[in-house]
Amino acid sequence: MIHHSWKDQTTVKKVQCVHTNAKKYMVNRVLTEGKTYDVKNETEEFLFVVDNSGKVGGFYKEYFEEI
Protein backbone atom coordinates (compact mmCIF):
# COMPACT_ATOMS: atom_id res chain seq x y z
CA MET A 1 0.00 0.00 0.00
CA ILE A 2 2.73 2.39 -1.04
CA HIS A 3 0.16 4.86 -2.41
CA HIS A 4 -0.72 5.88 1.15
CA SER A 5 2.67 7.53 1.57
CA TRP A 6 3.00 9.14 -1.89
CA LYS A 7 2.05 12.59 -0.63
CA ASP A 8 5.02 12.53 1.77
CA GLN A 9 7.45 11.28 -0.92
CA THR A 10 9.91 13.59 -2.60
CA THR A 11 8.71 15.25 -5.79
CA VAL A 12 9.87 13.40 -8.92
CA LYS A 13 9.35 16.41 -11.23
CA LYS A 14 7.02 19.31 -11.87
CA VAL A 15 4.46 19.49 -14.67
CA GLN A 16 2.06 22.14 -15.90
CA CYS A 17 -1.57 21.42 -16.73
CA VAL A 18 -2.27 22.30 -20.38
CA HIS A 19 -5.98 21.42 -20.56
CA THR A 20 -8.86 19.88 -18.64
CA ASN A 21 -10.96 18.77 -21.61
CA ALA A 22 -11.64 15.23 -20.48
CA LYS A 23 -13.82 12.95 -22.59
CA LYS A 24 -15.03 10.75 -19.75
CA TYR A 25 -14.19 12.27 -16.37
CA MET A 26 -14.60 15.72 -14.79
CA VAL A 27 -11.01 16.71 -14.11
CA ASN A 28 -11.68 20.45 -14.12
CA ARG A 29 -12.77 20.16 -10.48
CA VAL A 30 -9.29 19.11 -9.32
CA LEU A 31 -6.97 20.50 -12.02
CA THR A 32 -6.51 24.08 -13.22
CA GLU A 33 -5.13 24.96 -16.65
CA GLY A 34 -1.76 26.71 -16.40
CA LYS A 35 -1.10 25.61 -12.81
CA THR A 36 2.07 23.71 -11.87
CA TYR A 37 1.74 20.39 -10.03
CA ASP A 38 4.21 18.17 -8.15
CA VAL A 39 4.54 14.65 -9.59
CA LYS A 40 4.82 12.03 -6.86
CA ASN A 41 4.80 8.91 -9.06
CA GLU A 42 4.67 8.09 -12.75
CA THR A 43 3.64 5.12 -14.86
CA GLU A 44 3.64 4.63 -18.60
CA GLU A 45 0.14 6.12 -18.97
CA PHE A 46 -0.50 8.14 -15.78
CA LEU A 47 1.00 10.86 -13.62
CA PHE A 48 0.17 10.89 -9.93
CA VAL A 49 0.12 14.51 -8.80
CA VAL A 50 -0.97 16.47 -5.75
CA ASP A 51 -4.13 18.06 -7.17
CA ASN A 52 -6.21 21.07 -6.07
CA SER A 53 -7.91 19.01 -3.34
CA GLY A 54 -4.53 18.43 -1.67
CA LYS A 55 -4.64 14.69 -2.33
CA VAL A 56 -2.64 12.58 -4.76
CA GLY A 57 -4.65 11.72 -7.84
CA GLY A 58 -3.81 9.80 -11.00
CA PHE A 59 -4.36 11.56 -14.33
CA TYR A 60 -3.58 10.77 -17.95
CA LYS A 61 -0.32 12.32 -19.14
CA GLU A 62 -2.17 14.13 -21.92
CA TYR A 63 -3.32 16.81 -19.46
CA PHE A 64 0.25 17.90 -18.66
CA GLU A 65 3.52 19.03 -20.13
CA GLU A 66 6.91 18.94 -18.43
CA ILE A 67 8.47 22.17 -17.30
Coordinates of N, CA, C and O in Angstrom, one line a residue:
M1 N 0.8 -1.2 0.0 CA 0.0 0.0 0.0 C 0.9 1.3 0.0 O 0.7 2.2 0.8
I2 N 1.8 1.3 -0.9 CA 2.7 2.4 -1.0 C 2.0 3.7 -1.4 O 2.5 4.8 -1.0
H3 N 0.9 3.6 -2.0 CA 0.2 4.9 -2.4 C -0.3 5.7 -1.2 O -0.6 6.9 -1.4
H4 N -0.3 5.1 0.0 CA -0.7 5.9 1.2 C 0.4 6.9 1.6 O 0.1 7.8 2.3
S5 N 1.6 6.6 1.2 CA 2.7 7.5 1.6 C 3.2 8.4 0.4 O 4.2 9.1 0.6
W6 N 2.5 8.4 -0.7 CA 3.0 9.1 -1.9 C 3.1 10.6 -1.6 O 3.9 11.3 -2.1
K7 N 2.1 11.2 -0.9 CA 2.0 12.6 -0.6 C 3.3 13.1 0.1 O 3.7 14.2 0.0
D8 N 3.8 12.2 1.0 CA 5.0 12.5 1.8 C 6.3 12.3 1.0 O 7.4 12.6 1.5
Q9 N 6.3 11.6 -0.1 CA 7.5 11.3 -0.9 C 8.0 12.5 -1.5 O 7.4 13.6 -1.6
T10 N 9.3 12.5 -1.9 CA 9.9 13.6 -2.6 C 9.3 13.8 -4.0 O 8.8 12.8 -4.6
T11 N 9.3 15.0 -4.5 CA 8.7 15.2 -5.8 C 9.6 14.7 -6.9 O 10.8 15.0 -6.9
V12 N 9.1 14.0 -7.8 CA 9.9 13.4 -8.9 C 10.2 14.5 -9.9 O 11.3 14.6 -10.4
K13 N 9.2 15.3 -10.3 CA 9.4 16.4 -11.2 C 8.1 17.3 -11.1 O 7.2 17.0 -10.4
K14 N 8.2 18.4 -11.9 CA 7.0 19.3 -11.9 C 6.5 19.3 -13.3 O 7.2 19.3 -14.3
V15 N 5.1 19.4 -13.4 CA 4.5 19.5 -14.7 C 3.4 20.6 -14.6 O 3.0 21.0 -13.6
Q16 N 3.1 21.1 -15.8 CA 2.1 22.1 -15.9 C 0.8 21.6 -16.6 O 1.0 20.9 -17.6
C17 N -0.3 21.9 -16.1 CA -1.6 21.4 -16.7 C -1.8 22.2 -18.0 O -1.8 23.5 -17.9
V18 N -2.0 21.6 -19.1 CA -2.3 22.3 -20.4 C -3.7 22.3 -20.8 O -4.2 23.2 -21.5
H19 N -4.5 21.4 -20.3 CA -6.0 21.4 -20.6 C -6.7 20.5 -19.6 O -6.1 19.6 -19.0
T20 N -8.0 20.7 -19.5 CA -8.9 19.9 -18.6 C -10.1 19.4 -19.4 O -11.1 19.1 -18.9
N21 N -9.9 19.2 -20.7 CA -11.0 18.8 -21.6 C -11.0 17.2 -21.6 O -10.6 16.6 -22.6
A22 N -11.6 16.7 -20.6 CA -11.6 15.2 -20.5 C -12.9 14.7 -21.2 O -13.9 15.3 -21.2
K23 N -12.7 13.6 -21.9 CA -13.8 12.9 -22.6 C -14.8 12.2 -21.6 O -16.0 12.2 -21.9
K24 N -14.2 11.6 -20.6 CA -15.0 10.8 -19.8 C -15.2 11.2 -18.3 O -16.2 11.0 -17.7
Y25 N -14.2 11.9 -17.8 CA -14.2 12.3 -16.4 C -14.2 13.8 -16.2 O -13.8 14.5 -17.1
M26 N -14.6 14.3 -15.1 CA -14.6 15.7 -14.8 C -13.3 16.1 -14.0 O -13.3 16.1 -12.8
V27 N -12.3 16.4 -14.8 CA -11.0 16.7 -14.1 C -10.9 18.2 -13.8 O -10.0 18.6 -13.0
N28 N -11.8 19.0 -14.4 CA -11.7 20.5 -14.1 C -12.0 20.8 -12.7 O -11.8 22.0 -12.3
R29 N -12.5 19.9 -11.9 CA -12.8 20.2 -10.5 C -11.5 20.1 -9.6 O -11.4 20.7 -8.6
V30 N -10.5 19.3 -10.1 CA -9.3 19.1 -9.3 C -8.0 19.6 -10.0 O -7.0 19.6 -9.4
L31 N -8.1 20.0 -11.3 CA -7.0 20.5 -12.0 C -7.3 21.9 -12.6 O -8.5 22.1 -12.9
T32 N -6.3 22.7 -12.7 CA -6.5 24.1 -13.2 C -5.5 24.3 -14.4 O -4.3 24.0 -14.2
E33 N -6.0 24.7 -15.5 CA -5.1 25.0 -16.6 C -4.1 26.0 -16.3 O -4.4 27.0 -15.7
G34 N -2.8 25.8 -16.6 CA -1.8 26.7 -16.4 C -1.1 26.6 -15.0 O -0.1 27.2 -14.8
K35 N -1.7 25.8 -14.1 CA -1.1 25.6 -12.8 C 0.0 24.5 -12.8 O -0.1 23.5 -13.6
T36 N 1.0 24.7 -12.0 CA 2.1 23.7 -11.9 C 1.8 22.7 -10.8 O 1.3 23.1 -9.7
Y37 N 2.0 21.5 -11.0 CA 1.7 20.4 -10.0 C 3.0 19.6 -9.8 O 3.8 19.4 -10.7
D38 N 3.1 19.0 -8.5 CA 4.2 18.2 -8.2 C 3.9 16.7 -8.5 O 2.8 16.2 -8.1
V39 N 4.7 16.1 -9.2 CA 4.5 14.7 -9.6 C 5.2 13.8 -8.5 O 6.3 13.9 -8.2
K40 N 4.4 12.9 -7.9 CA 4.8 12.0 -6.9 C 5.2 10.6 -7.4 O 6.0 9.9 -6.8
N41 N 4.5 10.2 -8.5 CA 4.8 8.9 -9.1 C 4.4 9.0 -10.5 O 3.5 9.8 -10.9
E42 N 5.0 8.1 -11.3 CA 4.7 8.1 -12.8 C 4.6 6.7 -13.3 O 5.5 5.8 -12.9
T43 N 3.7 6.4 -14.1 CA 3.6 5.1 -14.9 C 3.7 5.4 -16.4 O 3.8 6.6 -16.7
E44 N 3.6 4.4 -17.2 CA 3.6 4.6 -18.6 C 2.5 5.5 -19.1 O 2.7 6.3 -20.0
E45 N 1.3 5.4 -18.5 CA 0.1 6.1 -19.0 C -0.3 7.3 -18.1 O -1.0 8.2 -18.5
F46 N 0.0 7.2 -16.8 CA -0.5 8.1 -15.8 C 0.6 8.9 -15.0 O 1.7 8.4 -14.9
L47 N 0.2 10.1 -14.6 CA 1.0 10.9 -13.6 C 0.2 11.0 -12.3 O -1.0 11.2 -12.4
F48 N 0.8 10.8 -11.2 CA 0.2 10.9 -9.9 C 0.7 12.2 -9.3 O 1.8 12.3 -8.9
V49 N -0.2 13.2 -9.2 CA 0.1 14.5 -8.8 C -0.7 14.9 -7.6 O -1.8 14.4 -7.3
V50 N -0.2 15.9 -6.8 CA -1.0 16.5 -5.7 C -1.9 17.5 -6.4 O -1.4 18.5 -6.9
D51 N -3.2 17.2 -6.5 CA -4.1 18.1 -7.2 C -4.7 19.2 -6.3 O -4.2 19.4 -5.2
N52 N -5.7 19.9 -6.8 CA -6.2 21.1 -6.1 C -6.9 20.7 -4.8 O -7.0 21.5 -3.9
S53 N -7.3 19.4 -4.6 CA -7.9 19.0 -3.3 C -6.9 18.7 -2.3 O -7.2 18.5 -1.1
G54 N -5.6 18.7 -2.6 CA -4.5 18.4 -1.7 C -4.2 17.0 -1.6 O -3.4 16.6 -0.8
K55 N -4.9 16.1 -2.4 CA -4.6 14.7 -2.3 C -3.9 14.3 -3.6 O -3.9 15.0 -4.6
V56 N -3.3 13.1 -3.6 CA -2.6 12.6 -4.8 C -3.7 11.9 -5.6 O -4.4 11.0 -5.2
G57 N -3.7 12.3 -6.9 CA -4.6 11.7 -7.8 C -3.9 11.3 -9.1 O -2.9 11.9 -9.5
G58 N -4.4 10.3 -9.8 CA -3.8 9.8 -11.0 C -4.5 10.4 -12.2 O -5.8 10.3 -12.3
F59 N -3.8 10.9 -13.1 CA -4.4 11.6 -14.3 C -3.6 11.1 -15.6 O -2.4 10.9 -15.5
Y60 N -4.3 11.1 -16.7 CA -3.6 10.8 -18.0 C -2.5 11.8 -18.2 O -2.7 13.0 -17.9
K61 N -1.4 11.4 -18.8 CA -0.3 12.3 -19.1 C -0.7 13.4 -20.1 O -0.1 14.4 -20.2
E62 N -1.8 13.2 -20.9 CA -2.2 14.1 -21.9 C -2.6 15.5 -21.4 O -2.6 16.5 -22.1
Y63 N -2.9 15.5 -20.1 CA -3.3 16.8 -19.5 C -2.1 17.7 -19.1 O -2.3 18.8 -18.7
F64 N -0.9 17.2 -19.2 CA 0.2 17.9 -18.7 C 1.4 18.0 -19.7 O 1.4 17.2 -20.6
E65 N 2.3 19.0 -19.4 CA 3.5 19.0 -20.1 C 4.6 19.3 -19.1 O 4.4 20.0 -18.1
E66 N 5.8 18.8 -19.4 CA 6.9 18.9 -18.4 C 7.4 20.4 -18.5 O 7.4 21.0 -19.6
I67 N 7.9 20.8 -17.4 CA 8.5 22.2 -17.3 C 10.0 22.1 -17.5 O 10.6 21.2 -16.9

